[in-house]
Coordinates of C-alpha atoms in Angstrom, one line a residue:
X1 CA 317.6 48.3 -57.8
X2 CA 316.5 48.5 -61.3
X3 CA 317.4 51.1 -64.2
X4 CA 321.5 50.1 -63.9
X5 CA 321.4 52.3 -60.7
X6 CA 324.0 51.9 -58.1
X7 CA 323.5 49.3 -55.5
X8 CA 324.0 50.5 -52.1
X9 CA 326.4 48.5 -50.0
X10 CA 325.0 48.0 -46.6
X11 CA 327.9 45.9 -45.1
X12 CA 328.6 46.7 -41.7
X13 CA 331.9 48.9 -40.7
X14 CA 334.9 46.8 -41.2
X15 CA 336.9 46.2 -37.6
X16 CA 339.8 48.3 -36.9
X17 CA 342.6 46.7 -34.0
X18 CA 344.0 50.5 -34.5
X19 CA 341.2 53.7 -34.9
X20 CA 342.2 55.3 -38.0
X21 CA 342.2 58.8 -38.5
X22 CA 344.7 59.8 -35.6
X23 CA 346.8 62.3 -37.3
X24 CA 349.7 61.4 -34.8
X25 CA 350.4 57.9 -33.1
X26 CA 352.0 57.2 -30.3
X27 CA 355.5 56.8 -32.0
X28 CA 355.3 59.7 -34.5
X29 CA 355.8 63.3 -33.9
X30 CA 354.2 67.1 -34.6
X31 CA 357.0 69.3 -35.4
X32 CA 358.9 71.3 -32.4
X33 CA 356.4 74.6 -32.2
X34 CA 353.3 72.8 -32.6
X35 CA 354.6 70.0 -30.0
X36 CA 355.1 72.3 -27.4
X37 CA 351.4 74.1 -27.5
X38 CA 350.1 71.2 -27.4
X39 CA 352.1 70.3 -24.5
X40 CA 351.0 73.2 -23.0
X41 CA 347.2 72.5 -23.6
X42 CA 347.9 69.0 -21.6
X43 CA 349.3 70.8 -18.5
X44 CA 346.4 73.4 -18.9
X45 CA 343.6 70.4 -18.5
X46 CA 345.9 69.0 -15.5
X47 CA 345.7 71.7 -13.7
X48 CA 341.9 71.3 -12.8
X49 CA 342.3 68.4 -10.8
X50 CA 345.9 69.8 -9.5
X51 CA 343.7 72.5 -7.8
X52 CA 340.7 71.5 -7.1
X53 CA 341.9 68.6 -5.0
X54 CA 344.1 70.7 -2.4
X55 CA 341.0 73.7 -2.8
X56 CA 339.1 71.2 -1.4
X57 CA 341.2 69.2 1.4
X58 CA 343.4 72.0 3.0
X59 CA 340.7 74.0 4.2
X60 CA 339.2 70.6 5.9
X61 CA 342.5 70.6 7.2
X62 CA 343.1 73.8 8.9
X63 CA 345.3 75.2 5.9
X64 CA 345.4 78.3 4.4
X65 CA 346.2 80.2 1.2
X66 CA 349.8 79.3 1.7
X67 CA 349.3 76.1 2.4
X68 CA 346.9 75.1 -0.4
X69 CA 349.3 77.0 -2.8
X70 CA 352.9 75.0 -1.6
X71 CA 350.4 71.3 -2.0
X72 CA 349.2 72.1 -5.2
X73 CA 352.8 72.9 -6.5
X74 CA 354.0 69.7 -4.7
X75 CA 350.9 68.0 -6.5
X76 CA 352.1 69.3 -9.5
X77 CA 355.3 68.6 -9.2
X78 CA 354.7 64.8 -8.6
X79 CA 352.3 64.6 -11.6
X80 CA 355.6 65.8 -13.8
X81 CA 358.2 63.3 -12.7
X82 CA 355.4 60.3 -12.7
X83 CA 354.1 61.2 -16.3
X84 CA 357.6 61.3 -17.3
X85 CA 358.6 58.1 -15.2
X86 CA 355.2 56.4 -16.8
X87 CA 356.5 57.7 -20.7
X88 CA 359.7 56.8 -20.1
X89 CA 359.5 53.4 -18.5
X90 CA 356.1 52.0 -17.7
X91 CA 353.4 51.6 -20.3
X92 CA 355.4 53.9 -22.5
X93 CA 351.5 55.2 -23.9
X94 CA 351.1 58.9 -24.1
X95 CA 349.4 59.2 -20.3
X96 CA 349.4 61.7 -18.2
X97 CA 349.8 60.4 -14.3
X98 CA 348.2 63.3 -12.1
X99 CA 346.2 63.4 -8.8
X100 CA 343.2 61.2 -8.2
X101 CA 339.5 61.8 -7.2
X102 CA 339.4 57.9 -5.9
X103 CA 341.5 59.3 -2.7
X104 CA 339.5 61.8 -1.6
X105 CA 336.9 59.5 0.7
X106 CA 340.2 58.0 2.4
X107 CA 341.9 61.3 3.0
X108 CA 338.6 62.7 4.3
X109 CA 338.4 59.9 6.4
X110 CA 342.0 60.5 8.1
X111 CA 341.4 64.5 8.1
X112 CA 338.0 63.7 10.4
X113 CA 339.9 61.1 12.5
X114 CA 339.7 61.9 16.1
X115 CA 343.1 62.4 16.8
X116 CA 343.7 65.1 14.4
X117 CA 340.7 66.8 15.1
X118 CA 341.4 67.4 18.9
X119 CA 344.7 70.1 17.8
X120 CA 343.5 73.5 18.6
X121 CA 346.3 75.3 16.3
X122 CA 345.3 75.0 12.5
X123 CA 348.9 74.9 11.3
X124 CA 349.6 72.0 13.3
X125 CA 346.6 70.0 13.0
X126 CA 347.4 70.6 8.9
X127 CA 350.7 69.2 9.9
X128 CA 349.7 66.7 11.7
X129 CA 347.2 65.6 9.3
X130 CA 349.3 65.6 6.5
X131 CA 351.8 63.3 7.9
X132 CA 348.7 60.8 8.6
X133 CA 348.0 61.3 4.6
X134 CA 351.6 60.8 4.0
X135 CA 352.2 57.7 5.8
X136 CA 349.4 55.9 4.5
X137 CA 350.3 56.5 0.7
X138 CA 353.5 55.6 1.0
X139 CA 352.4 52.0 2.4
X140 CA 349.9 51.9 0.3
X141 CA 352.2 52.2 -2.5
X142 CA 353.4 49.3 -2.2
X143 CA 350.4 47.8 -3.1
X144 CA 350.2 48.7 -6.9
X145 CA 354.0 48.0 -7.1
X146 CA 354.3 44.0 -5.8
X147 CA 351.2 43.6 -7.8
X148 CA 352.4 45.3 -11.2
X149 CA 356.2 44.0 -11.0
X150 CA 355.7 40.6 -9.9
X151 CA 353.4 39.9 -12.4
X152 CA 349.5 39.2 -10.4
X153 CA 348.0 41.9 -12.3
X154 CA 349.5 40.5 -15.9
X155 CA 347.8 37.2 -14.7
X156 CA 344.6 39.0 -14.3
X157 CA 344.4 41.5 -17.3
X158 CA 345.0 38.2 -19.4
X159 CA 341.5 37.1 -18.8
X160 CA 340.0 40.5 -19.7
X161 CA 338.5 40.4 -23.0
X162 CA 336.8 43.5 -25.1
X163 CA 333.1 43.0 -23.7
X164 CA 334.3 43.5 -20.1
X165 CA 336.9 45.9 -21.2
X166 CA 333.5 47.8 -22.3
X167 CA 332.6 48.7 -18.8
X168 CA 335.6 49.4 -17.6
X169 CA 336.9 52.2 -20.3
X170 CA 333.4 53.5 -20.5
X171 CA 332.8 54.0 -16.6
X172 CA 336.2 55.6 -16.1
X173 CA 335.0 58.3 -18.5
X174 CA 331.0 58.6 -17.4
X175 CA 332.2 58.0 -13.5
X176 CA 333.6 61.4 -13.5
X177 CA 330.3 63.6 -14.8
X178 CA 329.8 65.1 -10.9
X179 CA 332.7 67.0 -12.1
X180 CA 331.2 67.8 -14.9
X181 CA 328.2 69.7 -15.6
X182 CA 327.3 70.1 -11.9
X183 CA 330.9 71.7 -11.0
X184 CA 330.3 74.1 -14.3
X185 CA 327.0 75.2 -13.4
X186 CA 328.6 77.2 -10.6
X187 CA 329.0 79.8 -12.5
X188 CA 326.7 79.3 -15.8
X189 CA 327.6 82.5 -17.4
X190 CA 331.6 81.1 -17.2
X191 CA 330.7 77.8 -18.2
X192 CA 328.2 77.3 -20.2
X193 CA 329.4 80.0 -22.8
X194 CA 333.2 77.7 -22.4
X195 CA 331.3 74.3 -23.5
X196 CA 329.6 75.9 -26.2
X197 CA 332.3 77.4 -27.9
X198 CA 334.1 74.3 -27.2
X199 CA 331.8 72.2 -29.3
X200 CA 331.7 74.9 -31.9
X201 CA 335.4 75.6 -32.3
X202 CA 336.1 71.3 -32.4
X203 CA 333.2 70.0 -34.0
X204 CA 332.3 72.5 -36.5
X205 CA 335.1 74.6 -37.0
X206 CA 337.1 72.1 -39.0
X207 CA 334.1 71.7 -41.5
X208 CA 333.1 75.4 -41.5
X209 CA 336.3 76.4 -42.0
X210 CA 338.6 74.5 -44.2
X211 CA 341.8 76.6 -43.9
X212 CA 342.1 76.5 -40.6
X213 CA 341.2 73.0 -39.8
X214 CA 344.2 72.2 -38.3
X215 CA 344.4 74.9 -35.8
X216 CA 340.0 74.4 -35.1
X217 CA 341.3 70.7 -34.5
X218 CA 344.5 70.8 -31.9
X219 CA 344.1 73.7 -29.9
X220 CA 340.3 74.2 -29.4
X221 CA 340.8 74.2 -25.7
X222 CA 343.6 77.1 -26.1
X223 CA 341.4 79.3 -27.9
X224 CA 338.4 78.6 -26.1
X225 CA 340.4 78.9 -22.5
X226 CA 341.8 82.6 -24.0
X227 CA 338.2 83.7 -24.8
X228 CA 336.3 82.8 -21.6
X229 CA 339.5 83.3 -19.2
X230 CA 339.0 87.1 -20.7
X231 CA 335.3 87.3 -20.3
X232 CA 336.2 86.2 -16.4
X233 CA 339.1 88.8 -15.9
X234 CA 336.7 91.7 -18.0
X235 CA 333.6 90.7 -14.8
X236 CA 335.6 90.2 -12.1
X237 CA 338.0 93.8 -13.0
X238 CA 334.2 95.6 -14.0
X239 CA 332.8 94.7 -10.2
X240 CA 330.3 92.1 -11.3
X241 CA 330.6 89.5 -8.4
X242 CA 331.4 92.5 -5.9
X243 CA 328.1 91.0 -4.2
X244 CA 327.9 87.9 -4.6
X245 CA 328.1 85.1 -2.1
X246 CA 331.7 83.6 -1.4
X247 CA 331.4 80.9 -3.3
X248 CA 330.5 82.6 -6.3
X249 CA 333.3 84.8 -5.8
X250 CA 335.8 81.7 -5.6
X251 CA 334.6 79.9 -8.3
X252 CA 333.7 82.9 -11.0
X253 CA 336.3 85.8 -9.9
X254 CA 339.9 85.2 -11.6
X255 CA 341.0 86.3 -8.4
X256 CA 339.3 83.9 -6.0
X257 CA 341.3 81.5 -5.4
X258 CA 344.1 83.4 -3.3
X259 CA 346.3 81.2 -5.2
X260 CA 348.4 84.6 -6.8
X261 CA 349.8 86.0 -3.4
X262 CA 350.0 83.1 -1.4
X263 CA 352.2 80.9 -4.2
X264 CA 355.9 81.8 -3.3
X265 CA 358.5 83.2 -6.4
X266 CA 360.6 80.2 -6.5
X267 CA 360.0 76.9 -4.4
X268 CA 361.4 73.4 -5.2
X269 CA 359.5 70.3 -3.4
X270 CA 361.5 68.2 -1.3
X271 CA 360.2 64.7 -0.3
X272 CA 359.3 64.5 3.7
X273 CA 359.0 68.3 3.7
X274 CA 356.1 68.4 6.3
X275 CA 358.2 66.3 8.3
X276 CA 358.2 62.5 9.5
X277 CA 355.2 60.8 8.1
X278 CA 352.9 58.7 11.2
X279 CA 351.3 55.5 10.0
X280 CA 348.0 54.0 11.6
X281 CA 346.6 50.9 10.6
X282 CA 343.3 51.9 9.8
X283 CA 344.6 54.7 7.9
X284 CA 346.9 52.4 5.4
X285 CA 343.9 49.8 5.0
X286 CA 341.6 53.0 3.9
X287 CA 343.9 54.2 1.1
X288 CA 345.1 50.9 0.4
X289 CA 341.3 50.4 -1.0
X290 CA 341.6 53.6 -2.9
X291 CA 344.9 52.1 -4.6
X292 CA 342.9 49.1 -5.7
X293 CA 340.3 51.1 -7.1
X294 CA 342.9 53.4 -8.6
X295 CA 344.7 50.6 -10.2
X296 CA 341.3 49.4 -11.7
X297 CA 340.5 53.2 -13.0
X298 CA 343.5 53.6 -14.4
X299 CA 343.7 50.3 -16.4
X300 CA 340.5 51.6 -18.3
X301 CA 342.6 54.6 -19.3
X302 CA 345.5 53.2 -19.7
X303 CA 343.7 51.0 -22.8
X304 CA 341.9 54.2 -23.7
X305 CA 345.0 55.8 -24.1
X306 CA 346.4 53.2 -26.3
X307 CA 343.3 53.6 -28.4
X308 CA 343.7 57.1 -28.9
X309 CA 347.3 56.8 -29.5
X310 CA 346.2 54.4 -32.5
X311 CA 348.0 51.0 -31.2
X312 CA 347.1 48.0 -31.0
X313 CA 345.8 46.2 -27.8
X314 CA 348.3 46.5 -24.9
X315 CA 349.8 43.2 -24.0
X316 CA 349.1 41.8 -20.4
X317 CA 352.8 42.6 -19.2
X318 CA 353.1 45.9 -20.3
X319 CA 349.8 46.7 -18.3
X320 CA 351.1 45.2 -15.4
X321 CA 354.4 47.3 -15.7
X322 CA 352.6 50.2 -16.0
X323 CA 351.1 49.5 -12.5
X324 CA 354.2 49.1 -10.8
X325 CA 355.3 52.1 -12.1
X326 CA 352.0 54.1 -11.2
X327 CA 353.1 52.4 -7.6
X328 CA 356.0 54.6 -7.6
X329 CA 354.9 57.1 -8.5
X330 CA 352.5 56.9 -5.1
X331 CA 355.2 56.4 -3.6
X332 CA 356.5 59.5 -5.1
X333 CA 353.3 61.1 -4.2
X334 CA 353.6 60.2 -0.7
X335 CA 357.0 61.2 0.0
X336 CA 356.7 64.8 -0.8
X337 CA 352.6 65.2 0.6
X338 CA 350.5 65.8 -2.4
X339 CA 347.1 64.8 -0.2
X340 CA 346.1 62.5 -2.7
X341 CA 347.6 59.2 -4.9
X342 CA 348.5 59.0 -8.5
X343 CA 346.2 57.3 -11.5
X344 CA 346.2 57.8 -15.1
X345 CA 344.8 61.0 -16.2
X346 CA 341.2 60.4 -17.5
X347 CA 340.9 64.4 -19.4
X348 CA 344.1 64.2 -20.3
X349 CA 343.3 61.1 -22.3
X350 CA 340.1 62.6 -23.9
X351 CA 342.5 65.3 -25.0
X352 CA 344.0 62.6 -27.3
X353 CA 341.0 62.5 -29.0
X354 CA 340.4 66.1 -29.3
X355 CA 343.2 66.8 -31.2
X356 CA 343.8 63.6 -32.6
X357 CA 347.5 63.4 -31.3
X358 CA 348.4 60.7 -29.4
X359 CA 352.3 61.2 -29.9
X360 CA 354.2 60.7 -26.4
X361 CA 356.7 63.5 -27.2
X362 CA 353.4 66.3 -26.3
X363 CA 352.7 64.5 -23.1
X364 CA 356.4 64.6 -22.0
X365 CA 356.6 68.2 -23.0
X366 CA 353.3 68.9 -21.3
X367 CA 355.5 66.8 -17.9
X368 CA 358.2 69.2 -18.2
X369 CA 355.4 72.5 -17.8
X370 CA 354.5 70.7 -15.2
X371 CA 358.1 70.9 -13.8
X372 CA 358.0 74.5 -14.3
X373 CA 355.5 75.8 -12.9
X374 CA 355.8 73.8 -9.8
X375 CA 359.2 75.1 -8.9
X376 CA 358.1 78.9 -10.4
X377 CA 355.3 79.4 -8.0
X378 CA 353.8 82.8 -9.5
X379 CA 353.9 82.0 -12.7
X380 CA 352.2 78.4 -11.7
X381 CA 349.8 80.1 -9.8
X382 CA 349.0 82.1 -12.6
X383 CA 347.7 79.4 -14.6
X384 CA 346.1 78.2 -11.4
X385 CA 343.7 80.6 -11.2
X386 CA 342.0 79.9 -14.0
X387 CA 337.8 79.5 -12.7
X388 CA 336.9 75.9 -12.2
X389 CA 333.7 76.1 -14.4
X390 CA 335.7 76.8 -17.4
X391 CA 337.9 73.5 -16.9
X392 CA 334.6 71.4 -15.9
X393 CA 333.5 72.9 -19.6
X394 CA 336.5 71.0 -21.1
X395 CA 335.7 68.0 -18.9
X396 CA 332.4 67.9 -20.4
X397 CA 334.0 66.7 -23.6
X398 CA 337.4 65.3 -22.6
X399 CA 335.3 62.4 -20.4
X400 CA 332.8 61.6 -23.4
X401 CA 335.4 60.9 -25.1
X402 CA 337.3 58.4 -22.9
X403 CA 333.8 56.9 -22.3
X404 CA 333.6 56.4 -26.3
X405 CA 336.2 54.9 -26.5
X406 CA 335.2 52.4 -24.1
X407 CA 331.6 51.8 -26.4
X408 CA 334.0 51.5 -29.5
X409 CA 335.1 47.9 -28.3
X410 CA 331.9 47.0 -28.8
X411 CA 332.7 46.6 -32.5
X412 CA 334.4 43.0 -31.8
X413 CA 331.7 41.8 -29.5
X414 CA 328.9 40.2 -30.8
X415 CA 325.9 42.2 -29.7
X416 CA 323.3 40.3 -30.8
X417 CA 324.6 37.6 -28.1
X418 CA 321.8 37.7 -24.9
X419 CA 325.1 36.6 -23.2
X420 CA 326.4 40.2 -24.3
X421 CA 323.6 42.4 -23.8
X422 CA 323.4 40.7 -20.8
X423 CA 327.0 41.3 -19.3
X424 CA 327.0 45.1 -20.8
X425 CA 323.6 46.3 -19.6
X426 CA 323.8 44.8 -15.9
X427 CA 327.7 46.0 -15.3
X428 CA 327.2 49.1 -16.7
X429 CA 324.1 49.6 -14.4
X430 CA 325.3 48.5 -11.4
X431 CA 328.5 50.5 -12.1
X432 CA 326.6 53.5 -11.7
X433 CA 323.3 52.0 -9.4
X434 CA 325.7 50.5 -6.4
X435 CA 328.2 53.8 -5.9
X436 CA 325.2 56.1 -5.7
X437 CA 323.8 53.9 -2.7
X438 CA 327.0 54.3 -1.0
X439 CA 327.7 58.1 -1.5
X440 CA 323.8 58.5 -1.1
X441 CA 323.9 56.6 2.5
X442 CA 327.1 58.2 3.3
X443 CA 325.3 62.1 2.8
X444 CA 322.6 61.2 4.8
X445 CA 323.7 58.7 8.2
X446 CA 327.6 60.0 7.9
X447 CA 329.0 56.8 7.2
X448 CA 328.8 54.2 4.1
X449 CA 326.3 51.7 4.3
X450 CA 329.2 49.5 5.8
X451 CA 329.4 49.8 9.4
X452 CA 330.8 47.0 11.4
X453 CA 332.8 47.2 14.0
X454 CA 335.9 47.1 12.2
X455 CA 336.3 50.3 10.8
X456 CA 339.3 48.8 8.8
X457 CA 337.2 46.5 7.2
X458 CA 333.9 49.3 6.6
X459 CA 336.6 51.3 4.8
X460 CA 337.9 48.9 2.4
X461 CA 334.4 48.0 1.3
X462 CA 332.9 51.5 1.3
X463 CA 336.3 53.2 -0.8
X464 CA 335.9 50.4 -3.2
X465 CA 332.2 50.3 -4.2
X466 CA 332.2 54.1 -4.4
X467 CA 333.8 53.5 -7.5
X468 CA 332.3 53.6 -10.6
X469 CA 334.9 51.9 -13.0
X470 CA 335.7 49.6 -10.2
X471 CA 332.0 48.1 -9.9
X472 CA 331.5 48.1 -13.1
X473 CA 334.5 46.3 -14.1
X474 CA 334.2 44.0 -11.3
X475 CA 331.0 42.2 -12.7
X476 CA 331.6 42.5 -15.9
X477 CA 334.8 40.4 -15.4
X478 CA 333.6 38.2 -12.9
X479 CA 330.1 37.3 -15.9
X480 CA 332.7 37.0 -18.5
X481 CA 334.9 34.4 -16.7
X482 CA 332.3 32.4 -15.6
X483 CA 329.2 32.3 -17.6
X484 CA 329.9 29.6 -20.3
X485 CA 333.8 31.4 -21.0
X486 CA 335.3 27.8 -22.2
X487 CA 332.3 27.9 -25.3
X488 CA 334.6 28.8 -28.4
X489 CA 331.2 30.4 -30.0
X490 CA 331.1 32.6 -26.2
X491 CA 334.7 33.4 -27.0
X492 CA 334.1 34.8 -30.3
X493 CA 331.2 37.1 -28.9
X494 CA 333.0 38.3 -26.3
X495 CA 336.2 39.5 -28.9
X496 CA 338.8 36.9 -26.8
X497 CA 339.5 35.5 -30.2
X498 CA 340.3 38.6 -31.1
X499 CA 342.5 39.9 -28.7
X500 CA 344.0 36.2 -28.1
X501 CA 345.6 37.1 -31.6
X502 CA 347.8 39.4 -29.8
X503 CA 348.3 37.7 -26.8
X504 CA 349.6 34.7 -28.3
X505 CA 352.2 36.6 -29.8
X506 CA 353.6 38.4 -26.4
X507 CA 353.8 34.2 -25.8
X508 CA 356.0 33.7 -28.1
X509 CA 358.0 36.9 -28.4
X510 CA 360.7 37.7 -25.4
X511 CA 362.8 40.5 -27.2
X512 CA 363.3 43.8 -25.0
X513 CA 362.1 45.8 -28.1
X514 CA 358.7 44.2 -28.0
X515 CA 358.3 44.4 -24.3
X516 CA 359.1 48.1 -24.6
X517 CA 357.3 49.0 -27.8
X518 CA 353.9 47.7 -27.6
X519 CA 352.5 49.8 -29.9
X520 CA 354.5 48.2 -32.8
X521 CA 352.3 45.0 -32.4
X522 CA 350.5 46.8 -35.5
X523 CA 353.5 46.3 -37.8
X524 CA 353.0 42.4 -37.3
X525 CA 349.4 42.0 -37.6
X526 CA 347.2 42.7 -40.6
X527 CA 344.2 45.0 -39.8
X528 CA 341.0 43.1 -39.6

């Protein structure tokens, strides 16, 4: 440029091991007030999955009001003492450990078994049923714990590197989106007015408004939840669904859920409290699948977490702890009959990155709502009754983000690498090509696309490739171990150098505080 002008620097982005611009790590703290509304805004994003889960599998069940209202407290319940459990001693990231989608294809499976079917009386065939659910989480528990505390999935997760880390962050995010804009467009006038707002209070707020940037920025979803949750109450009060079909009136009305009478005043969950759980073998094998693919799902959040929390990688053996400890809290899950397993909370980590605090204190605040709630039924139930669309609104957002943060890693891969583009393009598309086959064959014929003779074995196969984040992070680790890994040049493109930097130093490092405190690894290592 001629004239003594300013020459434009057009070097790329420099490479960050932490993402800057997180107002609050994981080890640093709002103040009290503003801790616990944020808090509050996690347990409001749990509480979608904590009801649409039950809303879903009770009925199927032969459960009522009552019913869904004492599992979705348990459910609750469970997700407070594991996200405090998983705070307090597992991965010690900011994650919230709630119910899981991956568990619904095995508990459908045991609620449309033959032998539960055939009881005439709906309480007891719930009863019944949720025994069968009960016995095969807690045996499947055990899965996630011998592989997390003995060590097997530290082996593995030492041979994951950024480009297959890609996949699997991204797909736990993007795997999610049929409870996304598909569950909000049940009620468009609810919904779509929640996910605009939302992206105009977040996104453009801060900038339109200086002031108030800081209040735009952490509790968007508390302001947007107020607005629409009032629209709701001000059409269901004025007569507007009087008409409508009943599922318009369950998932618009405020009041549709039945959630308000049925919830009792004060309830605490005690473990075994439908009674002795039955174990089958089939039954165990099924959501022993789902565990696997839970433990896979949950990784990928687990190191979106960590990203959102601004740390540094997570070492091998503090991923692996956090597994065991997810295994409890199964365990956990299955001992008081929740109807579904545990997993890392995917919205709750997008949340993260809404607000841009990743500070564990919030999440073990938002644990003790949790608590709460569970145990004060009404005032739980209250909360509970919030219509589904307007949390699929927030989900819209909360999974792009957890998906992002997946692409981010990315920046230590070398993408103009065939190998790369390679490895990326065909996990990624056969993370979301192979799981529509199976859901798509099991809508039409009944059953997945596996169907031997073993129904053990069609299970297994089916629960697992109906995963997303699980296909997808399959292949891309299985291409990234074995297509030309021992090249140093492949190892540069696919960022092991990069991580190896840390890795090397959980070698040579066997102090409890850096065992405990992973996200201090930043304090030893320069940023790239």
């Amino acid at each position: 440029m001629t004239g003594g002008g300013k020459i434009e620097d057009f070097s790329p982005h420099p490479v960050k091991e932490q993402l800057p611009g997180i107002e609050y790590c994981v080890t640093s703290h709002p103040c009290w007030p503003e801790a616990i509304i944020l808090g509050f805004q996690h347990y409001l994003v749990i509480l979608g999955i904590t009801v649409l889960i039950p809303s879903f599998l009770v009925p199927q069940m032969g459960g009522g009001d009552v019913e869904k209202a004492i599992v979705i407290q348990t459910l609750l319940f469970a997700a407070g003492v594991n996200t405090l459990l998983q705070t307090w001693f597992g991965t010690r990231l900011p994650a919230v450990i709630g119910g899981s989608f991956t568990y619904i294809l095995p508990t459908i499976i045991i609620i449309n078994s033959p032998r539960y079917q055939g009881i005439v009386d709906p309480r007891q065939r719930f009863i019944q049923t949720m025994r069968g659910v009960q016995g095969a989480l807690i045996i499947a528990s055990f899965f996630q714990i011998v592989v997390g505390f003995l060590g097997f999935w530290r082996i593995v997760v030492r041979f994951l590197s950024p480009l297959s880390a890609v996949p699997l962050v991204t797909l736990a995010g993007l795997g999610l989106y049929t409870i996304g804009f598909p569950l909000l467009a049940r009620c468009m006038e609810l919904g779509l007015p929640a996910l605009v707002l939302l992206v105009l209070v977040s996104q453009y707020g801060p900038r339109t408004l200086l002031s108030k940037r800081v209040i735009f920025d952490r509790f968007a979803v508390i302001i947007v939840l107020a607005i629409i949750w009032l629209l709701a109450l001000i059409l269901t009060v004025s007569g507007a669904y009087k008409h409508a079909s009943p599922t318009r009136q369950f998932t618009c009305r405020t009041d549709g859920s039945g959630l308000l009478s049925a919830a009792p005043w004060i309830r605490f969950p005690l473990p075994l409290q439908w009674g002795k759980p039955t174990f089958q073998a089939g039954e165990i094998f099924a959501m022993m699948a789902a565990s696997f693919a839970a433990l896979i799902e949950s990784t990928g959040t687990f190191i979106a977490v960590s990203r959102y929390g601004s740390a540094t990688p997570i070492p091998p053996s503090i991923l692996s702890r956090g597994v065991g400890w997810q295994g409890i809290g199964i365990l956990i899950s299955g001992l008081l009959g929740t109807l579904t397993g545990s997993s890392a909370s995917v919205e709750n980590a997008g949340l993260l990155a809404l607000t841009r605090v990743g500070s564990r204190r919030v999440v073990q605040i938002s644990a003790f709502f949790m608590l709460f709630f569970s145990i004060l039924g009404k005032f739980g139930a209250l909360f509970a009754s919030i219509p589904m669309p307007i949390i699929a609104a927030f989900y819209c957002v909360l999974f792009a983000y957890v998906a992002s943060a997946g692409i981010g890693f990315l920046q230590f891969c070398n993408l103009n690498s065939f190998r790369t583009k390679f490895i990326l393009g065909f996990s990624i598309f056969m993370g979301f090509s192979v799981p529509q086959y199976f859901n798509q064959t099991l809508v039409l014929t009944g059953h997945g696309p596996v169907n031997t003779n073993s129904i053990s074995f069609n299970v297994i196969l089916n629960v697992i490739f109906s995963s997303h984040a699980t296909v997808a992070a399959i292949t891309a680790y299985f291409l990234d171990c074995t297509l030309y890994r021992k090249d140093s040049a492949v190892r540069r493109d696919c960022g092991l150098v990069w991580w190896d930097k840390f890795r090397y130093y959980e070698r040579d490092t066997r102090s409890e505080e850096f065992y405990s405190l992973p996200y201090n690894l930043g304090k030893h290592f320069p940023s790239f």
